[in-house]
Coordinates of C-alpha atoms and ligand atoms in Angstrom, one line a residue:
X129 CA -24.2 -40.6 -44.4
X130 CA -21.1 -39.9 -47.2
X131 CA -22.3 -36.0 -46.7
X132 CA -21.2 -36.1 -42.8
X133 CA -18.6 -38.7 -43.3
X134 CA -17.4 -35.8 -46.0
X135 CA -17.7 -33.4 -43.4
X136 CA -15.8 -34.9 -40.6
X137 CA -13.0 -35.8 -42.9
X138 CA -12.6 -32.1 -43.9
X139 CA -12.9 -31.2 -40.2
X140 CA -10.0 -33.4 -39.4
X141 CA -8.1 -32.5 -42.1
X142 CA -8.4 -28.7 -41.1
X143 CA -7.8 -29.8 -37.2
X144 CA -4.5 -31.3 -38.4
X145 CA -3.9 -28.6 -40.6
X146 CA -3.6 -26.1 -37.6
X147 CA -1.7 -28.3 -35.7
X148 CA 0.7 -29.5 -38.3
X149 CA 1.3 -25.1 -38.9
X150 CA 0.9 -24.2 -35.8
X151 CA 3.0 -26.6 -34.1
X152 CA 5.1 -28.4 -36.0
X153 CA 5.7 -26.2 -38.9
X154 CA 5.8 -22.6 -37.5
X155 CA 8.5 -23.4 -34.9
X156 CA 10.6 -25.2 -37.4
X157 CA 10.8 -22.3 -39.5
X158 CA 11.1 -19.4 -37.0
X159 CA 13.4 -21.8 -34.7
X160 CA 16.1 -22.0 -38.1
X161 CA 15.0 -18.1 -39.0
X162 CA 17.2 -17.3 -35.7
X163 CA 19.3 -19.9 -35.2
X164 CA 20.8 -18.7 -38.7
X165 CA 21.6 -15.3 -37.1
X166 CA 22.9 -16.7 -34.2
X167 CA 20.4 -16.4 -31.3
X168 CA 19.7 -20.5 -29.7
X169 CA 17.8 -21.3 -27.2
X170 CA 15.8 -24.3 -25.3
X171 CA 15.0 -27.1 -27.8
X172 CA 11.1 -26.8 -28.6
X173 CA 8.8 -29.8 -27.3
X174 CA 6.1 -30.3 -29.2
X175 CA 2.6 -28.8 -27.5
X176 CA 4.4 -27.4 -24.3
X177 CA 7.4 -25.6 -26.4
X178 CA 9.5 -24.8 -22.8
X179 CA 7.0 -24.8 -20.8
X180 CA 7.7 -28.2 -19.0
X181 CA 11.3 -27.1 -18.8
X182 CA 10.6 -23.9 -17.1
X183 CA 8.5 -25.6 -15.0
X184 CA 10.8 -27.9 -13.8
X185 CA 13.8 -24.9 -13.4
X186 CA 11.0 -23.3 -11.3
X187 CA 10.8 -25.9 -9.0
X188 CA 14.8 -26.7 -8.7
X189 CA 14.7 -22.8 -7.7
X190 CA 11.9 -22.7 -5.5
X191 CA 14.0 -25.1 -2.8
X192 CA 17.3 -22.5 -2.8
X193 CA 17.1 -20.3 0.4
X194 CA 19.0 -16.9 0.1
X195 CA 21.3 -15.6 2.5
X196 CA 20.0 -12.5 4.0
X197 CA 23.0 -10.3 2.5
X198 CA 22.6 -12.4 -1.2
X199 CA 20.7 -10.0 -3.4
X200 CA 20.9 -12.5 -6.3
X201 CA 17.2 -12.9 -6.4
X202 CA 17.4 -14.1 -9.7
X203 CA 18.1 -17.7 -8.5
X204 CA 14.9 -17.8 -7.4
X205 CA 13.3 -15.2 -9.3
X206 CA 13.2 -15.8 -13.5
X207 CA 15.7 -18.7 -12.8
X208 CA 14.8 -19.8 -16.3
X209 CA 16.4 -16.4 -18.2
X210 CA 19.7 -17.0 -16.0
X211 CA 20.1 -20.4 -16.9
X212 CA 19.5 -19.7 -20.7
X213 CA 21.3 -16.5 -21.0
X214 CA 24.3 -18.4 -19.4
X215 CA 23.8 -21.5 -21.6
X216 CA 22.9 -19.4 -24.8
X217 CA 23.9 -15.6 -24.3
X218 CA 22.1 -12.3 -23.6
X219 CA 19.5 -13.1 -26.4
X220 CA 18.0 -15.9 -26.7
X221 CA 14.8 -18.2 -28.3
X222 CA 12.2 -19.5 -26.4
X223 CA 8.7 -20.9 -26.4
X224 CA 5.2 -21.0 -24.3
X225 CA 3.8 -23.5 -26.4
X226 CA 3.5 -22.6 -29.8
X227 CA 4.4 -18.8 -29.4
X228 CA 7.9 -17.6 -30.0
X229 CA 9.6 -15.3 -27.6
X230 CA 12.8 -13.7 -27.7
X231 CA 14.9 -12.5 -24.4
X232 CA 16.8 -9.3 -24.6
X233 CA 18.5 -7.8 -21.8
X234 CA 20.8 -5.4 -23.5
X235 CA 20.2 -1.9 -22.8
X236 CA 20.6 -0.6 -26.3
X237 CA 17.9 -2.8 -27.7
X238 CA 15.8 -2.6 -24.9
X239 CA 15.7 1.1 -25.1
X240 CA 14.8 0.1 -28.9
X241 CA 11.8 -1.3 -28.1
X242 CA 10.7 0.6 -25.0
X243 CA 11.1 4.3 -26.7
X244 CA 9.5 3.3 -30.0
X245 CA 6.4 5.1 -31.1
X246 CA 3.4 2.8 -32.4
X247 CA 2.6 0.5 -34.4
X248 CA 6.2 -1.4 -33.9
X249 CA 6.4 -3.1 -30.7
X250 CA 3.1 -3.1 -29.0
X251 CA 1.9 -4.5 -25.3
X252 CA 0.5 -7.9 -25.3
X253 CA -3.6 -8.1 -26.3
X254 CA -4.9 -8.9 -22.7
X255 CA -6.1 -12.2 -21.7
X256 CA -10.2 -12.1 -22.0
X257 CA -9.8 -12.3 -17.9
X258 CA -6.9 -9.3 -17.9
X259 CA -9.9 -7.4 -19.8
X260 CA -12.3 -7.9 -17.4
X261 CA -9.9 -6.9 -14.3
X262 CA -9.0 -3.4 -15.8
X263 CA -10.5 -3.5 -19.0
X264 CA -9.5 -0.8 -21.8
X265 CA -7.2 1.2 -19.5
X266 CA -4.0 2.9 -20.4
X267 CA -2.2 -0.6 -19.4
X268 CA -4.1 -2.1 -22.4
X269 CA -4.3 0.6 -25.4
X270 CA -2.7 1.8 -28.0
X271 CA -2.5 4.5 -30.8
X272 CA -5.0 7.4 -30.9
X273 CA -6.8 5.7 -28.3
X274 CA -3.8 5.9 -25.9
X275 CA -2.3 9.3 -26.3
X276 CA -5.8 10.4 -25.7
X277 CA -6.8 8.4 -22.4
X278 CA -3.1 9.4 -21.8
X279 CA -3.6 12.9 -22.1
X280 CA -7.0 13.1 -20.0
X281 CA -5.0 11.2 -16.9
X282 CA -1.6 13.0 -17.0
X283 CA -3.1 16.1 -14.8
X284 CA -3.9 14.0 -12.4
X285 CA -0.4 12.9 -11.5
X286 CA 1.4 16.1 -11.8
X287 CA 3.2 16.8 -8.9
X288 CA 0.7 19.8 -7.9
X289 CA -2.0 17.5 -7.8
X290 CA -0.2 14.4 -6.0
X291 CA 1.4 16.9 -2.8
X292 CA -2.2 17.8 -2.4
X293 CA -2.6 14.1 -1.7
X294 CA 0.3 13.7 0.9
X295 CA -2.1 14.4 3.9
X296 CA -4.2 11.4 2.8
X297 CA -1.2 9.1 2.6
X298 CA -0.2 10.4 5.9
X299 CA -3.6 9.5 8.1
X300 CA -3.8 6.2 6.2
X301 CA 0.3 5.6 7.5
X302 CA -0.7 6.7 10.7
X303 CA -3.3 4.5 11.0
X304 CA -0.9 1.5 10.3
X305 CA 1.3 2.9 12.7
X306 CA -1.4 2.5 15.9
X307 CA -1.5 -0.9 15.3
X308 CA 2.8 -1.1 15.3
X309 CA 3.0 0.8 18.2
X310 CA 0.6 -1.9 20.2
X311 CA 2.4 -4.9 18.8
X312 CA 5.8 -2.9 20.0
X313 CA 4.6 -2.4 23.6
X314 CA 3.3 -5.8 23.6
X315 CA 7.0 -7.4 22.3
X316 CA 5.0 -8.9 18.7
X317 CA 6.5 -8.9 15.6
X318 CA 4.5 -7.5 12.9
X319 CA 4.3 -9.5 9.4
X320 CA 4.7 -6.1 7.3
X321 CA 3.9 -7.2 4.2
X322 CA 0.5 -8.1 5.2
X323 CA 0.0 -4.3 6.9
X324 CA 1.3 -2.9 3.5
X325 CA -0.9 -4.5 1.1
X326 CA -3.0 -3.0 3.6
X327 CA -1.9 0.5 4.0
X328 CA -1.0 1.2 0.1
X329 CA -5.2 -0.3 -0.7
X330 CA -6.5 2.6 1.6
X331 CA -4.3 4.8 0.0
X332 CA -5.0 4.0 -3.6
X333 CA -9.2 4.3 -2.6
X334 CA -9.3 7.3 -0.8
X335 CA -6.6 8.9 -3.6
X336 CA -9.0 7.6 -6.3
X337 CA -12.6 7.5 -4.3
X338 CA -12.2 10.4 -2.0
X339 CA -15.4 10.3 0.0
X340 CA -16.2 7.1 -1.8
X341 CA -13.3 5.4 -0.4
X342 CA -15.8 2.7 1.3
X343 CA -17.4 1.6 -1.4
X344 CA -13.8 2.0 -3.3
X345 CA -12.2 -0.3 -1.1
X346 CA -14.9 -2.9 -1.6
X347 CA -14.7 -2.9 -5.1
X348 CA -11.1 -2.8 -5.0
X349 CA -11.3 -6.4 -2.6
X350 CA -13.5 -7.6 -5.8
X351 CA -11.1 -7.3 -8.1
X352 CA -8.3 -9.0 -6.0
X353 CA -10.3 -11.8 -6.4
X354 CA -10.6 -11.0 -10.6
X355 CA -6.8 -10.8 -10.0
X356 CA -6.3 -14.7 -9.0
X357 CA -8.7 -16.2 -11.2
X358 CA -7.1 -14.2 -14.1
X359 CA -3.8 -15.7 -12.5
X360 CA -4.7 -19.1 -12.5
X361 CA -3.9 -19.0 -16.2
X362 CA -0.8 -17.9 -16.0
X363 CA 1.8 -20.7 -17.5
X364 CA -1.0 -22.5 -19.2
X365 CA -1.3 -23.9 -22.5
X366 CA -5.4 -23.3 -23.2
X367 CA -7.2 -24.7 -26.2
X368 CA -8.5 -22.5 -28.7
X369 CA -12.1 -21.2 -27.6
X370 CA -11.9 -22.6 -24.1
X371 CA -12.6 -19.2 -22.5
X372 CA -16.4 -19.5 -23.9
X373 CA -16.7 -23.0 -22.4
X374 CA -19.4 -22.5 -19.7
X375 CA -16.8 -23.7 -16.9
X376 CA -16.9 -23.0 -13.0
X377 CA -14.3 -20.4 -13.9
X378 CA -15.4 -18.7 -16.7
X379 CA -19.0 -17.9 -15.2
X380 CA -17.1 -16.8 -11.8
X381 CA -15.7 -14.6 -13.8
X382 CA -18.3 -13.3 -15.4
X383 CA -20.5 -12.8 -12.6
X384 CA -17.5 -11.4 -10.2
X385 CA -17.0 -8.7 -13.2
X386 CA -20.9 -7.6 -13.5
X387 CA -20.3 -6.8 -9.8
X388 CA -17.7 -5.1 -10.5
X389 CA -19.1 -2.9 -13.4
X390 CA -22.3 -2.7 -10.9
X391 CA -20.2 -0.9 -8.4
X392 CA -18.1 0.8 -9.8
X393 CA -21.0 2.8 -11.6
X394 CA -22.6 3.6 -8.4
X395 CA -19.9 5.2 -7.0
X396 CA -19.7 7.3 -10.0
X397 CA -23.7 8.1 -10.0
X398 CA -22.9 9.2 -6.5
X399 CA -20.1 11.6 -7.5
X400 CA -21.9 12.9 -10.7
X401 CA -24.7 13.9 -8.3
X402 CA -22.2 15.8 -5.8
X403 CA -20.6 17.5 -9.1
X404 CA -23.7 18.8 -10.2
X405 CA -24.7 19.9 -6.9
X406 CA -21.5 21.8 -6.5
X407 CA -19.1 19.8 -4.7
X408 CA -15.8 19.2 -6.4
X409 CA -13.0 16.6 -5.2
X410 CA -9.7 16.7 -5.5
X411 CA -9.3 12.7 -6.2
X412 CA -8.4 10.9 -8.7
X413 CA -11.8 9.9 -9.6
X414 CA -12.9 13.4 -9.6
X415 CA -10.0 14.5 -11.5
X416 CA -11.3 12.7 -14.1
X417 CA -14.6 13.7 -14.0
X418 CA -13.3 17.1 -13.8
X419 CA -11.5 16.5 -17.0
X420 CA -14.6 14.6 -18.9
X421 CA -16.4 17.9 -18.6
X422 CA -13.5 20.2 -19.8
X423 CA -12.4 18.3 -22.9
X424 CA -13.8 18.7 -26.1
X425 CA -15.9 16.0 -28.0
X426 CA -13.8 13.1 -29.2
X427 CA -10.9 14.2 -26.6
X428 CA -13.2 13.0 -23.7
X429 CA -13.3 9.8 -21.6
X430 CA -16.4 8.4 -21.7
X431 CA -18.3 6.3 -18.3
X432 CA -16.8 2.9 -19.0
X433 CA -13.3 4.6 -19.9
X434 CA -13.1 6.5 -16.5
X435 CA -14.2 3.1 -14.8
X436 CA -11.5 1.3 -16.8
X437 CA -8.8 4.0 -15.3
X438 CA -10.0 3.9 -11.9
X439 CA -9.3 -0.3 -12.1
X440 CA -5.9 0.1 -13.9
X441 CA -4.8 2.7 -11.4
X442 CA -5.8 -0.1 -8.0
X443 CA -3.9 -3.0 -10.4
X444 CA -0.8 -1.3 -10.9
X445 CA -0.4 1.0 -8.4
X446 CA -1.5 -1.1 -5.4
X447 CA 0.5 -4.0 -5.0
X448 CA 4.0 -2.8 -6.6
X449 CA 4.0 0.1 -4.0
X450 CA 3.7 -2.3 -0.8
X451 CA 6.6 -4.5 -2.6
X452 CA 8.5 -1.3 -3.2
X453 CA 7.6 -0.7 1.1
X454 CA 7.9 -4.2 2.0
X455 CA 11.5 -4.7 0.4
X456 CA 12.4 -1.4 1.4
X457 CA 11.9 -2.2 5.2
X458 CA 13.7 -5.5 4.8
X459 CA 17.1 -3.8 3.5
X460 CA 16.8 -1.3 6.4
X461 CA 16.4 -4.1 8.8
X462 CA 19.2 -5.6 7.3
X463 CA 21.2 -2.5 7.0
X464 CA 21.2 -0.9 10.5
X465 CA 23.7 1.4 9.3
X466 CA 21.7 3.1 6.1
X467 CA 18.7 2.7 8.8
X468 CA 20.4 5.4 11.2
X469 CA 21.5 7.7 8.5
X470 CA 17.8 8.0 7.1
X471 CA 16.3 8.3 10.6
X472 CA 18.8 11.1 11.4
X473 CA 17.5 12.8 7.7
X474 CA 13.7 12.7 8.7
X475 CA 14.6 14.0 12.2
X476 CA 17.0 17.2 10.9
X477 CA 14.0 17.4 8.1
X478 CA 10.7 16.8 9.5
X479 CA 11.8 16.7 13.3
X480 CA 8.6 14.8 14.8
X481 CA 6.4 17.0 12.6
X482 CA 4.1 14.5 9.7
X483 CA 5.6 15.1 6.8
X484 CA 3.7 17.5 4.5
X485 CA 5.0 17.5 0.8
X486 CA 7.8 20.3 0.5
X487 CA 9.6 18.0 3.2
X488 CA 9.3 14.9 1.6
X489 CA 10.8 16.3 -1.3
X490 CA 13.9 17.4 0.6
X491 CA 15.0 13.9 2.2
X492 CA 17.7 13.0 -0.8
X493 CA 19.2 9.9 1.3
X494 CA 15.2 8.2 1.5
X495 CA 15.2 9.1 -2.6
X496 CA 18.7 6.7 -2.8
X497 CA 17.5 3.9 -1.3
X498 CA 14.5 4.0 -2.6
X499 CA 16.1 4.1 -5.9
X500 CA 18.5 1.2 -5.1
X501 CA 15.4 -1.4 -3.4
X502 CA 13.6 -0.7 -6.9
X503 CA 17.2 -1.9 -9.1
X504 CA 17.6 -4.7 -6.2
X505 CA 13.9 -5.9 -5.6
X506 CA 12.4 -4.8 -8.9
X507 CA 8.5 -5.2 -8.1
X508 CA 8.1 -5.9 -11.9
X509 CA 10.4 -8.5 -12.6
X510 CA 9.4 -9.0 -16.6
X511 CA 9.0 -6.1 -19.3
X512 CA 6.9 -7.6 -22.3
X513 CA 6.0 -6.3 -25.9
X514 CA 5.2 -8.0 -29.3
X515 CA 6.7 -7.1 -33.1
X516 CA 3.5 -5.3 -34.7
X517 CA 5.5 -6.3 -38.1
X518 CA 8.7 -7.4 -38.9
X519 CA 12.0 -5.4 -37.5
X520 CA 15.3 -5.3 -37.1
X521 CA 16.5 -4.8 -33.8
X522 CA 20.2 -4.4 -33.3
X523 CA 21.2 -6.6 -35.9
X524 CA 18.6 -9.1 -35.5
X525 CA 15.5 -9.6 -37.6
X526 CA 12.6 -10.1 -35.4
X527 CA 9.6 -11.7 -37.1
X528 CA 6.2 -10.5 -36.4
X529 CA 4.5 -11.5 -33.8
X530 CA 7.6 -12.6 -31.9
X531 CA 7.2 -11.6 -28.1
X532 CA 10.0 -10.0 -26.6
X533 CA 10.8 -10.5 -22.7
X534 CA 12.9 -7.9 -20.9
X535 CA 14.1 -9.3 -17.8
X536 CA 14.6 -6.2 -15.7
X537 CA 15.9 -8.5 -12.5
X538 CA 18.5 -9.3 -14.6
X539 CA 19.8 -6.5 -16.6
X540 CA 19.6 -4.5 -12.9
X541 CA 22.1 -7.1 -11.5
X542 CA 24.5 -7.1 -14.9
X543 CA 28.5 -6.5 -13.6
X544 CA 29.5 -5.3 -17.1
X545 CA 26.7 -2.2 -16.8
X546 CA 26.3 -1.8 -12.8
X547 CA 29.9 -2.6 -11.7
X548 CA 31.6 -5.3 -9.4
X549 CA 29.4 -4.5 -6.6
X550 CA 25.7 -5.2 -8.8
X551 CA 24.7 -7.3 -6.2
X552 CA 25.3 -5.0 -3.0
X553 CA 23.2 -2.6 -1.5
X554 CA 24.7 0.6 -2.2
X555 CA 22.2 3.5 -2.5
X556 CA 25.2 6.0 -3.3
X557 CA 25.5 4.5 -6.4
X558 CA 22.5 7.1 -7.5
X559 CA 23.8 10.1 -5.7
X560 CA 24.1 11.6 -9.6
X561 CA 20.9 10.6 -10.6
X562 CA 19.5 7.3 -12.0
X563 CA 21.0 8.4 -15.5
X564 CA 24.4 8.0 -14.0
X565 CA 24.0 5.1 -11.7
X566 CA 25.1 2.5 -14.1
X567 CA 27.3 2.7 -17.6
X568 CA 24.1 3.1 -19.6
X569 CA 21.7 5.9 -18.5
X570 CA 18.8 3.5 -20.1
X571 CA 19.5 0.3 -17.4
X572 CA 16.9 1.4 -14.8
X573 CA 13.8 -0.2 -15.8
X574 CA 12.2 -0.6 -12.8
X575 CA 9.1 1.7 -14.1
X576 CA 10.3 1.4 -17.6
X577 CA 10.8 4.0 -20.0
X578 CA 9.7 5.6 -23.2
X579 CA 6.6 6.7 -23.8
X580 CA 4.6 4.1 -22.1
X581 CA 6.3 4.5 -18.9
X582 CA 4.5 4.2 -15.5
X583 CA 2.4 7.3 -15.2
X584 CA 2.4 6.6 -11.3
X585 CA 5.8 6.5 -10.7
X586 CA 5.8 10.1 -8.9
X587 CA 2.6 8.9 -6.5
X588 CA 4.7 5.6 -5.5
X589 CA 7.5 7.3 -4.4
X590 CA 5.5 10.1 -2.6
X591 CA 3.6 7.3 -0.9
X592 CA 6.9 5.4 0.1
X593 CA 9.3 8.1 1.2
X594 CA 6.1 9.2 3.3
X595 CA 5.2 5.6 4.9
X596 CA 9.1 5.2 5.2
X597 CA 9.7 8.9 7.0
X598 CA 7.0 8.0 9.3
X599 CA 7.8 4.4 10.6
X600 CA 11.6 6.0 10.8
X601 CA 10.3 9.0 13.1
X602 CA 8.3 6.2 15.0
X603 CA 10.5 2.6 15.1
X604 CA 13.9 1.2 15.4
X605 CA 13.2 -2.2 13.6
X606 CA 15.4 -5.6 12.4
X607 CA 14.4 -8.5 10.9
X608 CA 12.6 -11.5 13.2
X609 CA 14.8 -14.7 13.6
X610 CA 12.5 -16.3 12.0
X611 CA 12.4 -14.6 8.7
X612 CA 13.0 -16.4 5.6
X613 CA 14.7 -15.1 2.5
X614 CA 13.3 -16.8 -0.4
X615 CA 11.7 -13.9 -3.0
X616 CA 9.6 -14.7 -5.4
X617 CA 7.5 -13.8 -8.3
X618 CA 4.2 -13.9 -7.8
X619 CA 2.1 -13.6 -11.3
X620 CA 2.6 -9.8 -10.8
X621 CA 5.2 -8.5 -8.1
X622 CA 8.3 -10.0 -6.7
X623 CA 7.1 -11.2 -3.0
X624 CA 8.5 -12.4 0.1
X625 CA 7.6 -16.2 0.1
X626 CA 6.5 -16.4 3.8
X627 CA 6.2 -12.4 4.2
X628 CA 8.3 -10.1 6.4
X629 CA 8.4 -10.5 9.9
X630 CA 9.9 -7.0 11.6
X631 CA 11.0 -6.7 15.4
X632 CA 9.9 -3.1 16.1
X633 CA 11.4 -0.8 18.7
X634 CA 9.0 2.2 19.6
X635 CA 11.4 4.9 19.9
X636 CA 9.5 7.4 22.2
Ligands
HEM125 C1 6.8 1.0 -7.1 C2 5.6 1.2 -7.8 C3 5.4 1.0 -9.3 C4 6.2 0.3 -10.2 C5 7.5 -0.4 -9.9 C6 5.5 0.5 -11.4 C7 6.0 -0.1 -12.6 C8 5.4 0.2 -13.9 C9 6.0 -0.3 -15.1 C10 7.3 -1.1 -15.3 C11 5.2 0.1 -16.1 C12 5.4 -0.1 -17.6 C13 4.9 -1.5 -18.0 C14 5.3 -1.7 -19.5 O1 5.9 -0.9 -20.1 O2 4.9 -2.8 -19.9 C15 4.1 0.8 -15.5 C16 3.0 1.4 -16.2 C17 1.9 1.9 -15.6 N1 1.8 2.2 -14.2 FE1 3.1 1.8 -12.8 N2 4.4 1.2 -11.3 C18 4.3 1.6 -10.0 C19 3.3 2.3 -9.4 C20 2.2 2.8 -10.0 C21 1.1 3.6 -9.4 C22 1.1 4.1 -8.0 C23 0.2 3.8 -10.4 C24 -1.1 4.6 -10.3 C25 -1.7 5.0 -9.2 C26 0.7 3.2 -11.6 C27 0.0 3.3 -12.8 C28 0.5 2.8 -14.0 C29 -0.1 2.9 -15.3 C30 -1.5 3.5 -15.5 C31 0.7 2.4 -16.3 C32 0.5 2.3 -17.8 C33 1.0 3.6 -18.4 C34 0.9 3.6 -19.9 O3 0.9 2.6 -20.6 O4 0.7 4.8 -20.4 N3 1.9 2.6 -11.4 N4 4.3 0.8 -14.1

């Protein structure tokens, strides 16, 4: 009886051990560390840190409706860093429960942390559910292990490879475009949001399946469904060791990713058996095949790494190209003018012709606004990375395992680095390049830079200016009256709240 009286005194003594360090302790110290160097922030609340009071911006934002000329997304969209920088400055402290985070949105110390080898600032360790949507992909590695999945995928996105690829963008676009034509004749307007999610999936399987592209799609539809579980712990304060509780959750998840693993293999059984027959593919998936039999020993990817890449490529390549589409289409509708002047570059370029790759890469206007619906409708709205030790960033000592948040919403709409008009569309504003768009060649972070930035970004922007040049040989189009501006941020891209409904003209 003493012996487990003995034993549950020491167990609470250790429980309130943790939580006296963890929670009281820890963010006294860290929260005076900065405050002596000058960077405030949010008081923190015991258990929730900010959370509550994010929460509760949130919600004040969710009720403002945008003008459909305001571009200030951010009243909606990260509400939480405008209100703090304004209250505290560009960088400030901040907490999700117990774990520190620091806001930067300078340039200069951005470009710090984004450029810096290893070992420094690293990406976040994924959530046990982030690991089981796209596993140990290049999203998710680091070091040795990086540069050498990095090294295996980089072929397959050289622009040799990608034009080869255009064709397949173009039937899936055309495809779409049936269906537009229909709801045209018929006087419907189309919710185009919906149709891109659509269009950019198709893509992204029969890019990375090829002949598999069925069974791709399925498995892709599988993990959109990974994709909201892992999102229902988004904002959440979990106790430790929760994620082994045999929950409802937890053993969805498991079983949801067993499927996935399941069919994901036979796909690739199926393609190792074509390969050794003699068929080769120009996919993605066989690109990496390809690769797994030229590389040497250690350099290789093995089965469960070429799964991993397959799902990292659907994750984040899918849904950030149909935002870059969907936000795209609504500043055309709302810019007849820019609309005109693109149309009249695909007809002097492509005439009525489908665009094949050596015309895509001569319309220069579609690349400008392009560029300037990435800097105004960022589809990643956050940039994220942890201190791997202690650092000095700027002049601020950043304590290990601080995270730091780079709000790229924001430092895309700063006056002092984009000029008076930050909030405008103005494609023209990159007519010198991206480098010269703004005061500091480092302030476009839409697909981030430094070494871990997006490998996909040439595939994106071959899939858009090609779905653009093709609804702008096909379409005269404005916004429906019944269209509602209110962006926000889902847990991964910035979406239209109630989607994008499109009045479409068929033009011949
Ligand atoms: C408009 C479209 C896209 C946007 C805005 C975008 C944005 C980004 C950003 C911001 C990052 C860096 C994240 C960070 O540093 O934390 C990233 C990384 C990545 N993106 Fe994209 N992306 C897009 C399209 C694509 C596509 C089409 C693919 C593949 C088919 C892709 C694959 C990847 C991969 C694999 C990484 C990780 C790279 C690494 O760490 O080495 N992305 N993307």
């Amino acid at each position: 009886m003493a012996l487990i009286a003995l034993l549950i005194a020491l167990l609470l003594a250790l429980v309130f051990h943790y939580i006296w360090t963890m929670f009281l302790w820890r963010p006294y110290v860290v929260t005076k560390a900065f405050g002596k160097q000058g960077v405030r922030g949010p008081p923190y609340e015991l258990w929730f840190g900010s959370l509550r009071e994010i929460q509760s911006i949130r919600r004040a934002a969710m009720e403002v409706v945008l003008d459909i000329d305001a571009h200030d997304i951010t009243t909606r969209v990260l509400p939480h860093f405008g209100k703090w920088i304004a209250e505290y400055g560009e960088t400030f402290l901040f907490w999700v429960g117990a774990q520190p985070l620091v806001c930067i949105s300078q340039p200069e110390m951005v470009r710090q942390v984004l450029a810096r080898k290893f070992g420094f600032y690293s990406r976040l360790a994924p959530s046990p559910e982030a690991l089981a949507l796209v596993g140990k992909g290049l999203v998710y590695i680091e070091g040795a292990e990086w540069v050498r999945h990095r090294r295996v995928v980089n072929p397959a996105f050289s622009m040799d490879k990608l034009k080869l690829l255009t064709t397949t963008m173009a039937d899936c676009v055309k495809l779409m475009l049936e269906g537009w034509q229909e709801a045209a004749r018929e006087g419907k307007e189309v919710e185009v949001s919906e149709q891109f999610q659509v269009v950019t999936a198709d893509v992204i399987s029969h890019t990375a399946f090829g002949s598999s592209f069925k069974e791709g799609k399925e498995l892709f539809l599988a993990q959109k469904q990974m994709l909201n579980l892992v999102t229902q712990n988004f904002l959440n304060v979990n106790f430790p060791g929760s994620r082994y509780v045999p929950s409802k959750k937890n053993l969805q998840t498991l079983k949801l990713k067993k499927r996935i693993r399941g069919m994901f293999m036979n796909i690739i059984e199926d393609r190792l058996a074509r390969r050794d027959a003699g068929c080769s593919s120009n996919d993605l998936l066989g690109l990496l095949l390809e690769a797994e039999k030229v590389q040497a020993g250690d350099q290789k990817l093995n089965m469960e790494e070429i799964i991993d890449e397959c799902k990292t490529f659907f994750l984040a390549g899918h849904e950030t190209t149909s935002h870059l589409l969907t936000w795209t289409m609504f500043l055309l509708s709302s810019n007849p003018d820019w609309q005109q002047k693109l149309r009249e570059e695909v007809h002097e370029v492509c005439g009525l012709e489908v665009p094949n790759a050596d015309m895509i890469s001569n319309l220069k206007l579609m690349t400008l606004v392009l560029l300037e619906s990435l800097r105004l409708y960022s589809p990643i709205v956050l940039l994220r990375r942890k201190a791997a030790k202690d650092m000095i960033l700027g002049s601020i000592k950043i304590m290990k395992g601080t995270l730091l948040m780079m709000p790229i919403s924001i430092i895309h709409r700063n006056k002092e680095i984009w000029g008076a008009d930050a909030n405008e569309f103005n494609p023209l504003r990159f007519k010198n390049g991206i480098s010269k768009a703004a005061k500091n060649p480092n302030a476009f972070l839409t697909f981030s830079i430094g070494p871990r930035a997006c490998i996909g970004q040439n595939f994106a922007m071959l899939e858009a200016k090609t779905a653009m040049a093709m609804i702008l040989q096909r379409f005269s189009f404005s916004l429906s009256p019944n269209y509602k501006h209110v962006p926000i941020d889902s847990a991964t891209v910035v979406v239209p709240q109630y989607g994008l409904p499109i009045v479409l003209k068929a033009l011949h």
